């Protein structure tokens, strides 16, 4: 019985419409103007997780800069426990410069290895995930080289899930 536009916000008194005055379907998403509801007007506990934020659930190590598993291994295949975490074992392979590292609690899907700097030389380190003849899975093989010759050398390694 009211003409369209005959009741405007300017014609209404403060608190003239309360939540008890509205039916459950009176206010819908389509009837709310864009940007009409701001964050301070929303009860946060009624919101669900933003879909792209679900990826953060997989970042279990995001609380710190430390990877889940890492190691400092000496050239004699000794684990430096002060600079290592979640490593089950370290052993030498069949040839000089081959090291087998076993991680505790998970099978690594990736790793990064860095040779230990000794002040001179040109040592490189390589890592192989997935097992080898020397280091069957779930062990990870690390090989250290100076030039093209395999040599015993200390290294640091970090493992990824």
Short mmCIF file of C-alpha atoms in Angstrom, two decimals:
data_model
loop_
_atom_site.label_atom_id
_atom_site.label_comp_id
_atom_site.label_asym_id
_atom_site.label_seq_id
_atom_site.Cartn_x
_atom_site.Cartn_y
_atom_site.Cartn_z
CA UNK A 1 0.00 0.00 0.00
CA UNK A 2 3.05 2.25 0.05
CA UNK A 3 4.44 3.79 -3.10
CA UNK A 4 7.92 2.76 -4.06
CA UNK A 5 10.40 5.20 -2.45
CA UNK A 6 7.81 6.79 -0.14
CA UNK A 7 9.75 5.69 2.98
CA UNK A 8 13.37 6.78 3.03
CA UNK A 9 16.03 6.68 5.72
CA UNK A 10 15.66 10.46 6.19
CA UNK A 11 11.94 10.07 7.06
CA UNK A 12 12.52 7.42 9.73
CA UNK A 13 13.27 8.09 13.38
CA UNK A 14 16.18 6.43 15.20
CA UNK A 15 15.34 2.85 16.31
CA UNK A 16 11.98 2.91 14.47
CA UNK A 17 12.76 -0.50 12.96
CA UNK A 18 14.13 -3.19 15.28
CA UNK A 19 15.07 -6.80 14.61
CA UNK A 20 11.66 -7.81 16.03
CA UNK A 21 9.98 -5.74 13.30
CA UNK A 22 11.56 -7.74 10.47
CA UNK A 23 10.68 -11.19 9.20
CA UNK A 24 13.47 -13.71 8.74
CA UNK A 25 13.56 -13.09 4.97
CA UNK A 26 13.25 -9.28 5.07
CA UNK A 27 16.98 -8.61 4.66
CA UNK A 28 18.82 -10.75 2.12
CA UNK A 29 22.25 -10.51 0.48
CA UNK A 30 20.65 -9.08 -2.67
CA UNK A 31 19.01 -6.24 -0.67
CA UNK A 32 22.24 -5.11 1.06
CA UNK A 33 24.25 -2.48 -0.81
CA UNK A 34 27.90 -3.31 -1.63
CA UNK A 35 30.25 -2.34 1.21
CA UNK A 36 27.28 -1.60 3.52
CA UNK A 37 28.46 -4.06 6.18
CA UNK A 38 31.95 -3.46 7.52
CA UNK A 39 34.25 -5.77 9.50
CA UNK A 40 33.46 -4.11 12.83
CA UNK A 41 29.76 -4.96 12.33
CA UNK A 42 30.43 -8.67 11.75
CA UNK A 43 30.60 -11.28 14.49
CA UNK A 44 33.86 -13.04 13.51
CA UNK A 45 32.84 -16.36 15.04
CA UNK A 46 30.06 -16.60 12.42
CA UNK A 47 32.53 -16.57 9.52
CA UNK A 48 34.03 -19.64 7.90
CA UNK A 49 37.60 -20.02 6.66
CA UNK A 50 38.52 -18.16 3.49
CA UNK A 51 39.06 -20.89 0.86
CA UNK A 52 42.59 -19.83 -0.09
CA UNK A 53 43.57 -19.73 3.60
CA UNK A 54 43.09 -23.50 3.80
CA UNK A 55 46.53 -23.84 2.20
CA UNK A 56 48.02 -22.45 5.41
CA UNK A 57 46.92 -25.64 7.20
CA UNK A 58 49.75 -27.42 5.38
CA UNK A 59 52.39 -25.00 6.64
CA UNK A 60 53.08 -26.94 9.82
CA UNK A 61 56.57 -25.52 10.16
CA UNK A 62 55.60 -21.90 9.55
CA UNK A 63 55.91 -21.02 13.25
CA UNK A 64 59.69 -20.94 13.01
CA UNK A 65 62.49 -20.61 10.53
CA UNK A 66 63.71 -24.15 11.31
CA UNK A 67 62.87 -26.88 8.81
CA UNK A 68 61.25 -30.04 10.17
CA UNK A 69 64.47 -32.02 9.76
CA UNK A 70 68.03 -30.87 9.18
CA UNK A 71 71.57 -32.05 9.83
CA UNK A 72 75.19 -31.10 10.00
CA UNK A 73 77.23 -34.16 9.00
CA UNK A 74 81.02 -34.29 9.35
CA UNK A 75 83.27 -35.73 6.66
CA UNK A 76 83.52 -38.93 8.75
CA UNK A 77 79.70 -39.36 8.64
CA UNK A 78 79.24 -38.24 12.25
CA UNK A 79 76.04 -36.38 13.07
CA UNK A 80 76.56 -33.07 14.90
CA UNK A 81 73.55 -33.32 17.24
CA UNK A 82 73.83 -29.64 18.28
CA UNK A 83 73.11 -28.61 14.68
CA UNK A 84 70.66 -31.37 13.75
CA UNK A 85 67.00 -32.21 14.29
CA UNK A 86 64.83 -35.27 13.51
CA UNK A 87 67.63 -37.35 11.96
CA UNK A 88 67.47 -41.10 12.65
CA UNK A 89 70.91 -42.06 11.35
CA UNK A 90 73.88 -41.18 9.15
CA UNK A 91 76.26 -43.68 7.57
CA UNK A 92 78.94 -43.85 4.89
CA UNK A 93 78.19 -45.39 1.52
CA UNK A 94 80.35 -47.86 -0.36
CA UNK A 95 82.66 -45.14 -1.77
CA UNK A 96 84.41 -42.18 -0.18
CA UNK A 97 82.15 -39.10 -0.28
CA UNK A 98 78.84 -41.01 -0.25
CA UNK A 99 76.66 -40.48 2.83
CA UNK A 100 73.28 -42.00 3.72
CA UNK A 101 70.95 -39.90 5.88
CA UNK A 102 67.73 -41.24 7.38
CA UNK A 103 65.06 -38.80 8.61
CA UNK A 104 62.82 -39.54 11.62
CA UNK A 105 59.04 -39.40 11.26
CA UNK A 106 58.53 -38.91 7.50
CA UNK A 107 59.93 -39.76 4.07
CA UNK A 108 61.43 -36.59 2.54
CA UNK A 109 60.11 -35.39 -0.82
CA UNK A 110 62.87 -32.81 -1.15
CA UNK A 111 66.18 -31.71 0.30
CA UNK A 112 68.77 -29.00 0.01
CA UNK A 113 72.44 -29.69 0.71
CA UNK A 114 75.32 -27.26 1.20
CA UNK A 115 78.98 -28.26 1.65
CA UNK A 116 80.67 -27.15 4.85
CA UNK A 117 83.16 -24.35 4.11
CA UNK A 118 86.66 -25.28 5.27
CA UNK A 119 88.42 -22.08 4.17
CA UNK A 120 89.70 -23.34 0.82
CA UNK A 121 88.84 -25.71 -1.99
CA UNK A 122 85.92 -26.07 -4.32
CA UNK A 123 83.64 -28.71 -2.77
CA UNK A 124 80.19 -29.39 -4.20
CA UNK A 125 77.43 -31.52 -2.72
CA UNK A 126 74.58 -33.33 -4.46
CA UNK A 127 71.52 -35.00 -2.95
CA UNK A 128 69.34 -37.88 -4.23
CA UNK A 129 65.85 -38.51 -2.78
CA UNK A 130 64.11 -41.85 -3.21
CA UNK A 131 66.84 -44.33 -2.50
CA UNK A 132 69.91 -45.65 -4.32
CA UNK A 133 71.93 -48.86 -4.26
CA UNK A 134 74.09 -47.38 -1.47
CA UNK A 135 71.23 -45.73 0.43
CA UNK A 136 67.95 -47.62 -0.02
CA UNK A 137 64.71 -45.67 0.55
CA UNK A 138 63.69 -44.04 2.78
CA UNK A 139 67.33 -42.99 3.20
CA UNK A 140 68.62 -39.99 1.25
CA UNK A 141 72.00 -40.10 -0.50
CA UNK A 142 74.41 -37.15 -0.36
CA UNK A 143 77.60 -37.13 -2.45
CA UNK A 144 80.43 -34.63 -2.03
CA UNK A 145 82.90 -33.74 -4.80
CA UNK A 146 85.94 -31.57 -5.33
CA UNK A 147 86.03 -30.97 -9.05
CA UNK A 148 85.08 -34.34 -10.57
CA UNK A 149 86.54 -36.45 -7.75
CA UNK A 150 84.32 -37.74 -4.96
CA UNK A 151 85.85 -36.66 -1.59
CA UNK A 152 84.92 -36.86 2.08
CA UNK A 153 83.53 -33.49 3.13
CA UNK A 154 81.20 -32.18 5.81
CA UNK A 155 77.83 -30.76 4.77
CA UNK A 156 74.54 -29.28 5.94
CA UNK A 157 71.23 -30.66 4.69
CA UNK A 158 67.57 -29.63 5.18
CA UNK A 159 64.62 -31.91 4.39
CA UNK A 160 61.11 -31.12 3.13
CA UNK A 161 57.90 -33.12 3.40
#
